[in-house]
Amino acid sequence: MKDSSTLTHFLKICEEEIDENAAVVQKIELPNINNSNVNVFLKREDLIHATISGNKWRKLKYNLIEALINRKSTLLTFGGAYSNHIHATASAGKIFGFKTIGIIRGEEHLPLNPTLKFAAECGMQIFYVDRTTYRNKNKESFITELHNRFGDFYLIPEGGTNNLAVKGCTEIINNINIKYDYILSACGTGGTISGLIAGLNGDKNIIGVPVLKGADFLNNDIDNLVKQYSCETF
């Protein structure tokens, strides 16, 4: 890591580039909603940053800090060819001075789609693995192979989901200055909704909407993430 990429420098860039206060709450005005005596609001996490927006920033925030603390200059992560996480990680690497490596599920297709084109333009090294190999992404033996190939790196899981991501996502509930009964959130890898559950600590009802078919596994994954986060001391 360059000398300038210290934690102090990171925080300075955050002040200049990232605006968590921009994630305002807006009321959705639609006739079929207004006539049903239900109020629906949207928290505009997408306004935090143009290319590291929404839950992606929340998930990456403390992982980037952890990488800096451990003097890691390279981030390695996983995703599909249209992964928003790959897009955000590449952008974060460019902005905060990390090298980035993306392990992409599936075969290479040229020209690159907009997601991977953007990632490459941000400096991300892109490597493709077949779907069978990709399933090993959480196995220690496969991670060792990646270290043998790419050297030292800070590993960020697929979708950015780990305990530090859950910590970041607990902050999504900050600055919600309205009374509400339910929070609805999309579920991909379960990190965001785990953060919401941990942050609210049973105070509100939370509904998760899976974005994948056959996502029953998320119930156990989310339960484990919340339990692991609760056992951590940050």
mmCIF file of N, CA and C in Angstrom, residues 131-221:
data_model
loop_
_atom_site.group_PDB
_atom_site.id
_atom_site.type_symbol
_atom_site.label_atom_id
_atom_site.label_comp_id
_atom_site.label_asym_id
_atom_site.label_seq_id
_atom_site.Cartn_x
_atom_site.Cartn_y
_atom_site.Cartn_z
ATOM 1 N N ARG A 131 -17.948 -22.667 -13.814
ATOM 2 C CA ARG A 131 -18.910 -22.677 -12.710
ATOM 3 C C ARG A 131 -18.601 -23.730 -11.653
ATOM 4 N N THR A 132 -18.035 -24.852 -12.073
ATOM 5 C CA THR A 132 -17.665 -25.890 -11.106
ATOM 6 C C THR A 132 -16.567 -25.391 -10.180
ATOM 7 N N THR A 133 -15.553 -24.773 -10.758
ATOM 8 C CA THR A 133 -14.460 -24.216 -9.956
ATOM 9 C C THR A 133 -14.964 -23.098 -9.059
ATOM 10 N N TYR A 134 -15.875 -22.290 -9.577
ATOM 11 C CA TYR A 134 -16.390 -21.142 -8.822
ATOM 12 C C TYR A 134 -17.076 -21.576 -7.529
ATOM 13 N N ARG A 135 -17.667 -22.755 -7.541
ATOM 14 C CA ARG A 135 -18.358 -23.241 -6.342
ATOM 15 C C ARG A 135 -17.392 -23.471 -5.179
ATOM 16 N N ASN A 136 -16.094 -23.499 -5.472
ATOM 17 C CA ASN A 136 -15.088 -23.696 -4.428
ATOM 18 C C ASN A 136 -14.661 -22.388 -3.771
ATOM 19 N N LYS A 137 -15.356 -21.308 -4.087
ATOM 20 C CA LYS A 137 -14.902 -19.968 -3.672
ATOM 21 C C LYS A 137 -14.745 -19.801 -2.168
ATOM 22 N N ASN A 138 -15.424 -20.616 -1.377
ATOM 23 C CA ASN A 138 -15.316 -20.493 0.077
ATOM 24 C C ASN A 138 -14.420 -21.559 0.699
ATOM 25 N N LYS A 139 -13.816 -22.398 -0.143
ATOM 26 C CA LYS A 139 -12.975 -23.477 0.371
ATOM 27 C C LYS A 139 -11.546 -22.979 0.588
ATOM 28 N N GLU A 140 -10.985 -23.369 1.718
ATOM 29 C CA GLU A 140 -9.634 -22.913 2.074
ATOM 30 C C GLU A 140 -8.605 -23.336 1.034
ATOM 31 N N SER A 141 -8.767 -24.544 0.478
ATOM 32 C CA SER A 141 -7.800 -25.031 -0.512
ATOM 33 C C SER A 141 -7.804 -24.160 -1.767
ATOM 34 N N PHE A 142 -8.985 -23.696 -2.172
ATOM 35 C CA PHE A 142 -9.076 -22.840 -3.359
ATOM 36 C C PHE A 142 -8.493 -21.462 -3.069
ATOM 37 N N ILE A 143 -8.745 -20.930 -1.877
ATOM 38 C CA ILE A 143 -8.177 -19.633 -1.502
ATOM 39 C C ILE A 143 -6.655 -19.723 -1.487
ATOM 40 N N THR A 144 -6.127 -20.853 -1.021
ATOM 41 C CA THR A 144 -4.673 -21.052 -1.030
ATOM 42 C C THR A 144 -4.140 -21.037 -2.456
ATOM 43 N N GLU A 145 -4.855 -21.679 -3.378
ATOM 44 C CA GLU A 145 -4.458 -21.649 -4.792
ATOM 45 C C GLU A 145 -4.417 -20.219 -5.320
ATOM 46 N N LEU A 146 -5.403 -19.424 -4.924
ATOM 47 C CA LEU A 146 -5.442 -18.034 -5.379
ATOM 48 C C LEU A 146 -4.276 -17.240 -4.808
ATOM 49 N N HIS A 147 -3.919 -17.500 -3.549
ATOM 50 C CA HIS A 147 -2.756 -16.825 -2.966
ATOM 51 C C HIS A 147 -1.477 -17.243 -3.690
ATOM 52 N N ASN A 148 -1.368 -18.511 -4.039
ATOM 53 C CA ASN A 148 -0.191 -18.980 -4.769
ATOM 54 C C ASN A 148 -0.081 -18.304 -6.131
ATOM 55 N N ARG A 149 -1.213 -18.010 -6.716
ATOM 56 C CA ARG A 149 -1.224 -17.392 -8.051
ATOM 57 C C ARG A 149 -1.061 -15.878 -7.993
ATOM 58 N N PHE A 150 -1.768 -15.238 -7.062
ATOM 59 C CA PHE A 150 -1.823 -13.774 -7.061
ATOM 60 C C PHE A 150 -1.035 -13.122 -5.930
ATOM 61 N N GLY A 151 -0.503 -13.911 -5.010
ATOM 62 C CA GLY A 151 0.243 -13.335 -3.902
ATOM 63 C C GLY A 151 -0.665 -12.897 -2.770
ATOM 64 N N ASP A 152 -0.206 -11.911 -2.020
ATOM 65 C CA ASP A 152 -0.947 -11.448 -0.849
ATOM 66 C C ASP A 152 -2.131 -10.588 -1.275
ATOM 67 N N PHE A 153 -3.274 -10.799 -0.638
ATOM 68 C CA PHE A 153 -4.449 -9.971 -0.922
ATOM 69 C C PHE A 153 -5.399 -10.022 0.267
ATOM 70 N N TYR A 154 -6.299 -9.054 0.303
ATOM 71 C CA TYR A 154 -7.392 -9.049 1.279
ATOM 72 C C TYR A 154 -8.605 -9.640 0.587
ATOM 73 N N LEU A 155 -9.152 -10.695 1.164
ATOM 74 C CA LEU A 155 -10.262 -11.418 0.547
ATOM 75 C C LEU A 155 -11.598 -10.822 0.966
ATOM 76 N N ILE A 156 -12.404 -10.464 -0.013
ATOM 77 C CA ILE A 156 -13.778 -10.034 0.224
ATOM 78 C C ILE A 156 -14.691 -11.079 -0.414
ATOM 79 N N PRO A 157 -15.586 -11.688 0.339
ATOM 80 C CA PRO A 157 -16.428 -12.757 -0.209
ATOM 81 C C PRO A 157 -17.356 -12.265 -1.321
ATOM 82 N N GLU A 158 -17.955 -13.212 -2.013
ATOM 83 C CA GLU A 158 -18.954 -12.899 -3.034
ATOM 84 C C GLU A 158 -20.048 -12.023 -2.425
ATOM 85 N N GLY A 159 -20.397 -10.971 -3.147
ATOM 86 C CA GLY A 159 -21.424 -10.066 -2.647
ATOM 87 C C GLY A 159 -20.956 -9.162 -1.528
ATOM 88 N N GLY A 160 -19.704 -9.333 -1.092
ATOM 89 C CA GLY A 160 -19.166 -8.516 -0.009
ATOM 90 C C GLY A 160 -19.635 -8.916 1.367
ATOM 91 N N THR A 161 -20.305 -10.055 1.474
ATOM 92 C CA THR A 161 -20.974 -10.407 2.731
ATOM 93 C C THR A 161 -20.055 -11.136 3.705
ATOM 94 N N ASN A 162 -19.803 -10.490 4.836
ATOM 95 C CA ASN A 162 -19.122 -11.079 5.985
ATOM 96 C C ASN A 162 -19.509 -10.267 7.223
ATOM 97 N N ASN A 163 -18.869 -10.523 8.350
ATOM 98 C CA ASN A 163 -19.247 -9.815 9.578
ATOM 99 C C ASN A 163 -19.058 -8.309 9.467
ATOM 100 N N LEU A 164 -17.999 -7.889 8.775
ATOM 101 C CA LEU A 164 -17.755 -6.457 8.621
ATOM 102 C C LEU A 164 -18.805 -5.817 7.724
ATOM 103 N N ALA A 165 -19.289 -6.580 6.756
ATOM 104 C CA ALA A 165 -20.380 -6.078 5.912
ATOM 105 C C ALA A 165 -21.658 -5.925 6.728
ATOM 106 N N VAL A 166 -21.922 -6.892 7.582
ATOM 107 C CA VAL A 166 -23.100 -6.807 8.456
ATOM 108 C C VAL A 166 -22.991 -5.571 9.341
ATOM 109 N N LYS A 167 -21.793 -5.327 9.883
ATOM 110 C CA LYS A 167 -21.576 -4.134 10.698
ATOM 111 C C LYS A 167 -21.921 -2.871 9.919
ATOM 112 N N GLY A 168 -21.442 -2.790 8.678
ATOM 113 C CA GLY A 168 -21.740 -1.617 7.863
ATOM 114 C C GLY A 168 -23.223 -1.467 7.588
ATOM 115 N N CYS A 169 -23.889 -2.584 7.361
ATOM 116 C CA CYS A 169 -25.312 -2.532 7.016
ATOM 117 C C CYS A 169 -26.201 -2.225 8.215
ATOM 118 N N THR A 170 -25.673 -2.370 9.433
ATOM 119 C CA THR A 170 -26.462 -1.929 10.589
ATOM 120 C C THR A 170 -26.686 -0.421 10.531
ATOM 121 N N GLU A 171 -25.816 0.291 9.818
ATOM 122 C CA GLU A 171 -25.896 1.752 9.760
ATOM 123 C C GLU A 171 -26.940 2.250 8.762
ATOM 124 N N ILE A 172 -27.505 1.350 7.977
ATOM 125 C CA ILE A 172 -28.550 1.755 7.029
ATOM 126 C C ILE A 172 -29.739 2.359 7.762
ATOM 127 N N ILE A 173 -29.986 1.891 8.965
ATOM 128 C CA ILE A 173 -31.157 2.381 9.704
ATOM 129 C C ILE A 173 -30.932 3.764 10.318
ATOM 130 N N ASN A 174 -29.719 4.278 10.224
ATOM 131 C CA ASN A 174 -29.449 5.612 10.762
ATOM 132 C C ASN A 174 -30.242 6.670 9.999
ATOM 133 N N ASN A 175 -30.630 7.698 10.683
ATOM 134 C CA ASN A 175 -31.285 8.866 10.067
ATOM 135 C C ASN A 175 -32.612 8.538 9.385
ATOM 136 N N ILE A 176 -33.311 7.538 9.880
ATOM 137 C CA ILE A 176 -34.684 7.301 9.417
ATOM 138 C C ILE A 176 -35.607 8.006 10.408
ATOM 139 N N ASN A 177 -35.950 9.223 10.093
ATOM 140 C CA ASN A 177 -36.672 10.071 11.050
ATOM 141 C C ASN A 177 -38.185 10.048 10.830
ATOM 142 N N ILE A 178 -38.704 8.849 10.587
ATOM 143 C CA ILE A 178 -40.145 8.675 10.452
ATOM 144 C C ILE A 178 -40.552 7.449 11.267
ATOM 145 N N LYS A 179 -41.823 7.368 11.593
ATOM 146 C CA LYS A 179 -42.337 6.177 12.247
ATOM 147 C C LYS A 179 -42.708 5.159 11.174
ATOM 148 N N TYR A 180 -42.315 3.922 11.376
ATOM 149 C CA TYR A 180 -42.626 2.888 10.389
ATOM 150 C C TYR A 180 -42.829 1.555 11.094
ATOM 151 N N ASP A 181 -43.494 0.647 10.402
ATOM 152 C CA ASP A 181 -43.815 -0.662 10.970
ATOM 153 C C ASP A 181 -42.971 -1.788 10.377
ATOM 154 N N TYR A 182 -42.651 -1.665 9.082
ATOM 155 C CA TYR A 182 -41.925 -2.724 8.382
ATOM 156 C C TYR A 182 -40.778 -2.129 7.577
ATOM 157 N N ILE A 183 -39.724 -2.920 7.424
ATOM 158 C CA ILE A 183 -38.668 -2.639 6.457
ATOM 159 C C ILE A 183 -38.649 -3.788 5.460
ATOM 160 N N LEU A 184 -38.667 -3.460 4.182
ATOM 161 C CA LEU A 184 -38.534 -4.453 3.120
ATOM 162 C C LEU A 184 -37.179 -4.270 2.449
ATOM 163 N N SER A 185 -36.499 -5.379 2.200
ATOM 164 C CA SER A 185 -35.187 -5.316 1.568
ATOM 165 C C SER A 185 -34.996 -6.509 0.649
ATOM 166 N N ALA A 186 -34.346 -6.274 -0.471
ATOM 167 C CA ALA A 186 -33.957 -7.375 -1.350
ATOM 168 C C ALA A 186 -32.876 -8.205 -0.668
ATOM 169 N N CYS A 187 -32.822 -9.506 -0.997
ATOM 170 C CA CYS A 187 -31.818 -10.415 -0.431
ATOM 171 C C CYS A 187 -31.050 -11.092 -1.552
ATOM 172 N N GLY A 188 -29.740 -10.899 -1.578
ATOM 173 C CA GLY A 188 -28.890 -11.611 -2.519
ATOM 174 C C GLY A 188 -28.071 -12.648 -1.775
ATOM 175 N N THR A 189 -27.049 -12.168 -1.049
ATOM 176 C CA THR A 189 -26.236 -13.062 -0.220
ATOM 177 C C THR A 189 -26.617 -12.986 1.251
ATOM 178 N N GLY A 190 -27.533 -12.092 1.600
ATOM 179 C CA GLY A 190 -28.041 -12.031 2.965
ATOM 180 C C GLY A 190 -27.347 -11.041 3.879
ATOM 181 N N GLY A 191 -26.303 -10.378 3.386
ATOM 182 C CA GLY A 191 -25.551 -9.457 4.236
ATOM 183 C C GLY A 191 -26.332 -8.230 4.644
ATOM 184 N N THR A 192 -27.036 -7.637 3.701
ATOM 185 C CA THR A 192 -27.766 -6.402 3.995
ATOM 186 C C THR A 192 -28.868 -6.638 5.018
ATOM 187 N N ILE A 193 -29.681 -7.644 4.768
ATOM 188 C CA ILE A 193 -30.794 -7.884 5.691
ATOM 189 C C ILE A 193 -30.288 -8.361 7.054
ATOM 190 N N SER A 194 -29.147 -9.043 7.083
ATOM 191 C CA SER A 194 -28.552 -9.426 8.370
ATOM 192 C C SER A 194 -28.161 -8.186 9.160
ATOM 193 N N GLY A 195 -27.616 -7.185 8.455
ATOM 194 C CA GLY A 195 -27.274 -5.934 9.117
ATOM 195 C C GLY A 195 -28.493 -5.208 9.641
ATOM 196 N N LEU A 196 -29.569 -5.234 8.865
ATOM 197 C CA LEU A 196 -30.809 -4.600 9.316
ATOM 198 C C LEU A 196 -31.351 -5.292 10.562
ATOM 199 N N ILE A 197 -31.329 -6.621 10.540
ATOM 200 C CA ILE A 197 -31.818 -7.386 11.694
ATOM 201 C C ILE A 197 -30.973 -7.084 12.927
ATOM 202 N N ALA A 198 -29.653 -7.094 12.743
ATOM 203 C CA ALA A 198 -28.754 -6.834 13.871
ATOM 204 C C ALA A 198 -28.903 -5.406 14.378
ATOM 205 N N GLY A 199 -29.059 -4.467 13.450
ATOM 206 C CA GLY A 199 -29.167 -3.069 13.837
ATOM 207 C C GLY A 199 -30.458 -2.743 14.551
ATOM 208 N N LEU A 200 -31.544 -3.356 14.115
ATOM 209 C CA LEU A 200 -32.849 -3.084 14.728
ATOM 210 C C LEU A 200 -33.081 -3.902 15.990
ATOM 211 N N ASN A 201 -32.387 -5.039 16.092
ATOM 212 C CA ASN A 201 -32.419 -5.856 17.312
ATOM 213 C C ASN A 201 -33.846 -6.166 17.768
ATOM 214 N N GLY A 202 -34.688 -6.566 16.809
ATOM 215 C CA GLY A 202 -36.051 -6.975 17.133
ATOM 216 C C GLY A 202 -37.039 -5.850 17.303
ATOM 217 N N ASP A 203 -36.599 -4.620 17.054
ATOM 218 C CA ASP A 203 -37.469 -3.463 17.288
ATOM 219 C C ASP A 203 -38.535 -3.299 16.210
ATOM 220 N N LYS A 204 -38.265 -3.785 14.983
ATOM 221 C CA LYS A 204 -39.205 -3.631 13.872
ATOM 222 C C LYS A 204 -39.336 -4.949 13.115
ATOM 223 N N ASN A 205 -40.378 -5.048 12.294
ATOM 224 C CA ASN A 205 -40.555 -6.203 11.420
ATOM 225 C C ASN A 205 -39.749 -5.994 10.146
ATOM 226 N N ILE A 206 -39.077 -7.044 9.699
ATOM 227 C CA ILE A 206 -38.254 -6.966 8.494
ATOM 228 C C ILE A 206 -38.690 -8.062 7.533
ATOM 229 N N ILE A 207 -38.891 -7.693 6.276
ATOM 230 C CA ILE A 207 -39.269 -8.647 5.232
ATOM 231 C C ILE A 207 -38.168 -8.659 4.179
ATOM 232 N N GLY A 208 -37.639 -9.839 3.903
ATOM 233 C CA GLY A 208 -36.618 -9.990 2.876
ATOM 234 C C GLY A 208 -37.210 -10.573 1.612
ATOM 235 N N VAL A 209 -36.832 -10.020 0.471
ATOM 236 C CA VAL A 209 -37.323 -10.484 -0.826
ATOM 237 C C VAL A 209 -36.145 -11.061 -1.607
ATOM 238 N N PRO A 210 -36.043 -12.402 -1.730
ATOM 239 C CA PRO A 210 -34.911 -13.009 -2.438
ATOM 240 C C PRO A 210 -34.896 -12.617 -3.914
ATOM 241 N N VAL A 211 -33.709 -12.378 -4.428
ATOM 242 C CA VAL A 211 -33.569 -12.045 -5.846
ATOM 243 C C VAL A 211 -33.185 -13.278 -6.664
ATOM 244 N N LEU A 212 -32.962 -14.406 -5.990
ATOM 245 C CA LEU A 212 -32.578 -15.639 -6.661
ATOM 246 C C LEU A 212 -33.654 -16.699 -6.476
ATOM 247 N N LYS A 213 -33.724 -17.620 -7.429
ATOM 248 C CA LYS A 213 -34.617 -18.763 -7.284
ATOM 249 C C LYS A 213 -34.016 -19.746 -6.282
ATOM 250 N N GLY A 214 -34.891 -20.484 -5.615
ATOM 251 C CA GLY A 214 -34.413 -21.513 -4.694
ATOM 252 C C GLY A 214 -33.540 -20.955 -3.593
ATOM 253 N N ALA A 215 -33.963 -19.855 -3.006
ATOM 254 C CA ALA A 215 -33.128 -19.155 -2.023
ATOM 255 C C ALA A 215 -33.446 -19.543 -0.585
ATOM 256 N N ASP A 216 -33.976 -20.752 -0.387
ATOM 257 C CA ASP A 216 -34.302 -21.188 0.973
ATOM 258 C C ASP A 216 -33.066 -21.228 1.871
ATOM 259 N N PHE A 217 -31.896 -21.434 1.243
ATOM 260 C CA PHE A 217 -30.653 -21.490 2.010
ATOM 261 C C PHE A 217 -30.384 -20.186 2.754
ATOM 262 N N LEU A 218 -30.992 -19.090 2.278
ATOM 263 C CA LEU A 218 -30.744 -17.792 2.899
ATOM 264 C C LEU A 218 -31.192 -17.744 4.353
ATOM 265 N N ASN A 219 -32.226 -18.514 4.689
ATOM 266 C CA ASN A 219 -32.704 -18.503 6.077
ATOM 267 C C ASN A 219 -31.588 -18.877 7.044
ATOM 268 N N ASN A 220 -30.874 -19.967 6.733
ATOM 269 C CA ASN A 220 -29.771 -20.391 7.593
ATOM 270 C C ASN A 220 -28.600 -19.425 7.515
ATOM 271 N N ASP A 221 -28.298 -18.957 6.298
ATOM 272 C CA ASP A 221 -27.171 -18.037 6.128
ATOM 273 C C ASP A 221 -27.382 -16.754 6.930
#
